Short mmCIF file of C-alpha atoms in Angstrom, two decimals:
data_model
loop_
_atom_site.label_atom_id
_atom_site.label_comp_id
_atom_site.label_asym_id
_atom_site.label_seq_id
_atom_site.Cartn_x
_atom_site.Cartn_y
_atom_site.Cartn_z
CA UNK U 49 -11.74 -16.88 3.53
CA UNK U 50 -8.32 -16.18 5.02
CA UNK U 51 -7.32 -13.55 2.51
CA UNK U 52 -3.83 -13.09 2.45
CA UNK U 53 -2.11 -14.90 4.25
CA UNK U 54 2.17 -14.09 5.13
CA UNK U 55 4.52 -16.05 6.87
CA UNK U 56 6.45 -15.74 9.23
CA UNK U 57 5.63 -12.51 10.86
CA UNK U 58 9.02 -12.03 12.08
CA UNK U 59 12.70 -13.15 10.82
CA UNK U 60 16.28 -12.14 12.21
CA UNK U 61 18.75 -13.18 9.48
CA UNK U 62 22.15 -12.79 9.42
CA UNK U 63 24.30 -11.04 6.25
CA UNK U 64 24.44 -13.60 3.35
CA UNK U 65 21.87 -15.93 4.90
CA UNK U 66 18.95 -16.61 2.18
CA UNK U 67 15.36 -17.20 3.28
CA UNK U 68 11.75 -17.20 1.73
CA UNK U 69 9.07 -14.98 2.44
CA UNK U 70 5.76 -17.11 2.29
CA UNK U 71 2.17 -15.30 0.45
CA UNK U 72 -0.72 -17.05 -0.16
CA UNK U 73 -4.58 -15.55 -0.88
CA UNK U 74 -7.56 -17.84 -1.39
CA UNK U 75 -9.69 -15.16 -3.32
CA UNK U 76 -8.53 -16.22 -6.81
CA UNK U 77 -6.72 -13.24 -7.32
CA UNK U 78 -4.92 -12.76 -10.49
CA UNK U 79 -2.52 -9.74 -9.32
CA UNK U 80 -0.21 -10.39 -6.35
CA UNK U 81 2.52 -7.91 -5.26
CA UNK U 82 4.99 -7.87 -3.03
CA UNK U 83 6.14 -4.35 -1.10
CA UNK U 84 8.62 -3.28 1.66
CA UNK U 85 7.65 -0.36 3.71
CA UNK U 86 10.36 1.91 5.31
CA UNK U 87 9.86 4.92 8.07
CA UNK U 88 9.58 8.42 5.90
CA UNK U 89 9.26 6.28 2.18
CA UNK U 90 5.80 4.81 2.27
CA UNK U 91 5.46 1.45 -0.23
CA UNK U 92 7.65 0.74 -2.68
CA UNK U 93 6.96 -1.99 -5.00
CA UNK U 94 9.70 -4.91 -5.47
CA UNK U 95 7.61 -7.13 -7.70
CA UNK U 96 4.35 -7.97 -8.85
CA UNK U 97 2.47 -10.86 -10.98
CA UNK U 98 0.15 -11.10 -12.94
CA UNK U 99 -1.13 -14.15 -13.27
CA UNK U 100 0.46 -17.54 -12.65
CA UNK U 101 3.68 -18.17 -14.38
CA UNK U 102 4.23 -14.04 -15.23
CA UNK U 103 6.23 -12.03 -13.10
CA UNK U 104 7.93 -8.38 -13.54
CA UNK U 105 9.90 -5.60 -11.52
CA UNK U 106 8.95 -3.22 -9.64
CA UNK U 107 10.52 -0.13 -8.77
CA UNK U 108 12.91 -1.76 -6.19
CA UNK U 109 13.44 -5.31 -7.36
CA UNK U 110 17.37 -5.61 -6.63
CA UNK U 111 18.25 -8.59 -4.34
CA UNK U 112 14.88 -10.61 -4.60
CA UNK U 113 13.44 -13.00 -6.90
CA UNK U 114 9.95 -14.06 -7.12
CA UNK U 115 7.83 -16.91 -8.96
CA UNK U 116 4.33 -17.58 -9.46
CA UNK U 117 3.69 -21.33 -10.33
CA UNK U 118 0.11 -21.40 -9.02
CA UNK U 119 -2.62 -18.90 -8.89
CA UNK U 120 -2.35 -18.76 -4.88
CA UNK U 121 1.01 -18.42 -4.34
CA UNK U 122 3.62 -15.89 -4.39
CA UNK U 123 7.12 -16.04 -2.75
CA UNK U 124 9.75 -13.60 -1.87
CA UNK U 125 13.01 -14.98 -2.04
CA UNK U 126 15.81 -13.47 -0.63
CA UNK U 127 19.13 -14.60 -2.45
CA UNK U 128 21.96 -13.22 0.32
CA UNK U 129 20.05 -11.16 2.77
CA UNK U 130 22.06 -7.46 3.28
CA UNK U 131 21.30 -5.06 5.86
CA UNK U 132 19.36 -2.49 3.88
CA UNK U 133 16.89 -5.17 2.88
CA UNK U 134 16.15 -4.81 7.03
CA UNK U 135 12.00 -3.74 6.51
CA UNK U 136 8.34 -4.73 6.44
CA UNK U 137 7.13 -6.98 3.96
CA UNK U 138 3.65 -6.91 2.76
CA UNK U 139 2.46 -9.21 0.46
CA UNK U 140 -1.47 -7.75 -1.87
CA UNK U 141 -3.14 -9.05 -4.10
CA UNK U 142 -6.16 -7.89 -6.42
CA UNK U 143 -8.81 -9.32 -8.57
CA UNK U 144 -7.90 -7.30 -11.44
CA UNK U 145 -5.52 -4.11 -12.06
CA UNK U 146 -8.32 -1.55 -11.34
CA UNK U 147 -9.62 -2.98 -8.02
CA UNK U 148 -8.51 -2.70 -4.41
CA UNK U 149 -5.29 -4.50 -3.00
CA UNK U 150 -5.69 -6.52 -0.27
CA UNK U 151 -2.86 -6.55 1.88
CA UNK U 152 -1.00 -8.77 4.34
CA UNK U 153 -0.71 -8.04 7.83
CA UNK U 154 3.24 -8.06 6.87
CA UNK U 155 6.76 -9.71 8.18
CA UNK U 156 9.14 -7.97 10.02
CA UNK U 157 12.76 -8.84 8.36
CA UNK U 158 15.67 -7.96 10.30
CA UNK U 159 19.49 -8.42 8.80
CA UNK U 160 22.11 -8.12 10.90
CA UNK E 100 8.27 10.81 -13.64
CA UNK E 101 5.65 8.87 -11.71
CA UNK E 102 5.11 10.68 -7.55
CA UNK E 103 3.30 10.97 -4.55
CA UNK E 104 3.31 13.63 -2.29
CA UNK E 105 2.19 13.51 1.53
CA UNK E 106 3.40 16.94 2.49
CA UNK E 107 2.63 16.76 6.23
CA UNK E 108 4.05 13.65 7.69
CA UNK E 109 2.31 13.88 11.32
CA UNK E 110 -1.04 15.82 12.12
CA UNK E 111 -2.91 15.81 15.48
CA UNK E 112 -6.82 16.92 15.47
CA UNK E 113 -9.34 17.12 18.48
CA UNK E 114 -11.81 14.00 18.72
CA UNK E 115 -14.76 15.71 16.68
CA UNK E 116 -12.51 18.30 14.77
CA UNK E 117 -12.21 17.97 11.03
CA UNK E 118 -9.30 16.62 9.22
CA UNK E 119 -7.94 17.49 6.20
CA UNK E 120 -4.95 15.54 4.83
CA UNK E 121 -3.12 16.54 1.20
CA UNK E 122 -1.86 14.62 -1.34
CA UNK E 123 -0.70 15.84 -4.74
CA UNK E 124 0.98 13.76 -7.56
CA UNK E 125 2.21 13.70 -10.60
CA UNK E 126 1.34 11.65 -13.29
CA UNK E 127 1.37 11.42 -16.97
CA UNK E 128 -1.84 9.98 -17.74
CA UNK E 129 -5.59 10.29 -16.23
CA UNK E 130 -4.92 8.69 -13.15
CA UNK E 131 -6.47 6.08 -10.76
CA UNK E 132 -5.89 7.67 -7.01
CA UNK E 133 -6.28 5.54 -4.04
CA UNK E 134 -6.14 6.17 -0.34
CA UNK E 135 -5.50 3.66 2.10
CA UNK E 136 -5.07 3.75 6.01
CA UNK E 137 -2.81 1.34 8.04
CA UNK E 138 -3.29 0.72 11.72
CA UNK E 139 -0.44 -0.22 13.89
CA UNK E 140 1.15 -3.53 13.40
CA UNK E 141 -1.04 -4.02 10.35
CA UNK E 142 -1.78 -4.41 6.29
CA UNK E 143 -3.31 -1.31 4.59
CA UNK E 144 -7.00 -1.41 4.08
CA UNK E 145 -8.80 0.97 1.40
CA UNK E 146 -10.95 3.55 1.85
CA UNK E 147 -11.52 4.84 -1.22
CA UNK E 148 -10.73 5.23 -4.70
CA UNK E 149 -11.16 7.35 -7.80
CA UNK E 150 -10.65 6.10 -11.26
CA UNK E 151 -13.40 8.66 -13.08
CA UNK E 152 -16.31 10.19 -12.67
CA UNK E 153 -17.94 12.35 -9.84
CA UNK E 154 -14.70 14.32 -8.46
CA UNK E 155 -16.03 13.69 -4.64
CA UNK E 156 -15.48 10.36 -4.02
CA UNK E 157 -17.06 8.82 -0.52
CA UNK E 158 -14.87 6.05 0.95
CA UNK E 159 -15.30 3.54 3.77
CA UNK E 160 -15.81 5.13 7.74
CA UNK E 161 -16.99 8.47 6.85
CA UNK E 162 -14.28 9.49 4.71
CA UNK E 163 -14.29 11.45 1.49
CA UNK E 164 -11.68 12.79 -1.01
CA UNK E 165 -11.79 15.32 -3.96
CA UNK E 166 -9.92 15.16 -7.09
CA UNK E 167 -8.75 18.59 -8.63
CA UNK E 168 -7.10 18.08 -11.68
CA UNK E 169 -5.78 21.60 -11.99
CA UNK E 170 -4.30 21.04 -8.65
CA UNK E 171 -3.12 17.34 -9.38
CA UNK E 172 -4.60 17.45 -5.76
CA UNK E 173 -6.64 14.12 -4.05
CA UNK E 174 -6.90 15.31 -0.45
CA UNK E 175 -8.83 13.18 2.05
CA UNK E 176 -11.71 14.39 4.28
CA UNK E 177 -13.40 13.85 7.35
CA UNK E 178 -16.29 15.76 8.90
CA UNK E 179 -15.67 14.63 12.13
CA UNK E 180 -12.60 12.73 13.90
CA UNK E 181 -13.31 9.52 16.52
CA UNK E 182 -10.55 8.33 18.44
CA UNK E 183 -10.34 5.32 16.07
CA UNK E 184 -9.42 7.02 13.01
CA UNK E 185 -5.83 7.21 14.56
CA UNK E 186 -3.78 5.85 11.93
CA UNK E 187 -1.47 6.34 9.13
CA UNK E 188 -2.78 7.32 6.03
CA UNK E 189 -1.19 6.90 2.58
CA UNK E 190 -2.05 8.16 -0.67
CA UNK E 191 -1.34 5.97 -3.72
CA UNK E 192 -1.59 6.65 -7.54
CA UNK E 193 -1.42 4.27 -10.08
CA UNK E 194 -3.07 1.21 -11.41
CA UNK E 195 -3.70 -1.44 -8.24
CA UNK E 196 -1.17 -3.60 -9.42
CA UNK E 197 1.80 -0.74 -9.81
CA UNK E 198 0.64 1.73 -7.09
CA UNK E 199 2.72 4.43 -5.96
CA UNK E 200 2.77 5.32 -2.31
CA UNK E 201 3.17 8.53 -0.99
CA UNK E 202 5.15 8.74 2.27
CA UNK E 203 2.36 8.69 4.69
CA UNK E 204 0.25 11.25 7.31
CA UNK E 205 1.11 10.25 10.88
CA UNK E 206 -3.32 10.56 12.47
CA UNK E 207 -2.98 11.76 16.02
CA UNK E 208 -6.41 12.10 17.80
CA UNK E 209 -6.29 14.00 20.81
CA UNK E 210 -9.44 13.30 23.61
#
């Protein structure tokens, strides 16, 4: 098992570019989340699925989009990439809402 | 409203000291409280969680947390530091799939 599983590690984009931030787990997880981490905020959630073809907002969901078409998969999408979306992306996912998240070892986004 | 609280953002203990690190939240309903640690450069990994129950929870590498409901307190424990548990440590409440992160406890361990 490679558990989750986030690509690419690191990005430099430049303001307005768009890009895709790449999640995939192989546990047959039904939950899958997406989070950006900021020094001095902790986590905060931008979306979250729960199960393939459901999606929904989390508490910071402005400037990203996310689908689920498979079970496995779970993309970030950024639609014009601004500065303050500069931040660590982790990517979890659970079996159900009760157990642990399993997390991503992250990507590094930089916007200048 | 929904929070986590991490009131000391860096703490340095003694290899072999105890550690102590607080968390209190707020939450409308019973809640599900979760600590996880992160090492450098990497995902969050669980230690332990408490969803109901036995108040002392034990967690993954020696660690253990209490929940005090009149203190809306979850703080984490550890009898004894090593030099690996050098870390950050977050406290989350919530159910897994809308967790709430506190803002983290900086783990120095001093030889």
């Amino acid at each position: 098992n490679a558990g989750v599983t986030q690509t690419p590690k690191f990005q430099v984009l430049k303001t307005g570019q768009s890009m895709t931030l790449q999640c995939a787990q192989d546990m047959n997880h039904e939950y899958m989340s997406w989070y950006r981490q900021d020094p001095g905020m902790g986590l905060r959630l931008i979306h979250y699925s729960v199960g393939a073809g459901i999606t929904d907002q989390g508490e910071v969901p402005n400037g990203y989009n996310v689908s689920r078409s498979t079970t496995e998969d779970f993309p970030l999408r950024l639609l014009s990439a601004a500065p303050s979306q500069t931040s660590v992306y982790f990517c979890a996912s659970s079996y159900n809402r009760n157990e642990k998240l399993f997390f991503g070892s992250g990507t590094q986004l930089s916007v200048l | 409203a929904q929070s986590v609280t991490q009131p000391d953002i860096h703490i340095t203990v003694s290899e072999g000291a105890s550690l102590e690190l607080r968390c209190n939240y707020s939450y409308g309903a019973t809640p599900y409280l979760f600590w996880y640690v992160q090492s450098p450069g990497q995902g969050l990994q669980l230690l332990l969680k408490y969803f109901s129950g036995d108040t002392l929870v034990q967690g993954i590498k020696g660690f253990e947390a209490e929940f005090k409901r009149s203190q809306s307190s979850f703080n984490l424990r550890k009898p004894s530091v090593h030099w690996s548990d050098a870390a950050e440590y977050f406290c989350a409440v919530g159910s897994t799939n809308k967790l709430i992160f506190g803002t983290g406890t900086l783990l120095a361990v001093q030889p």
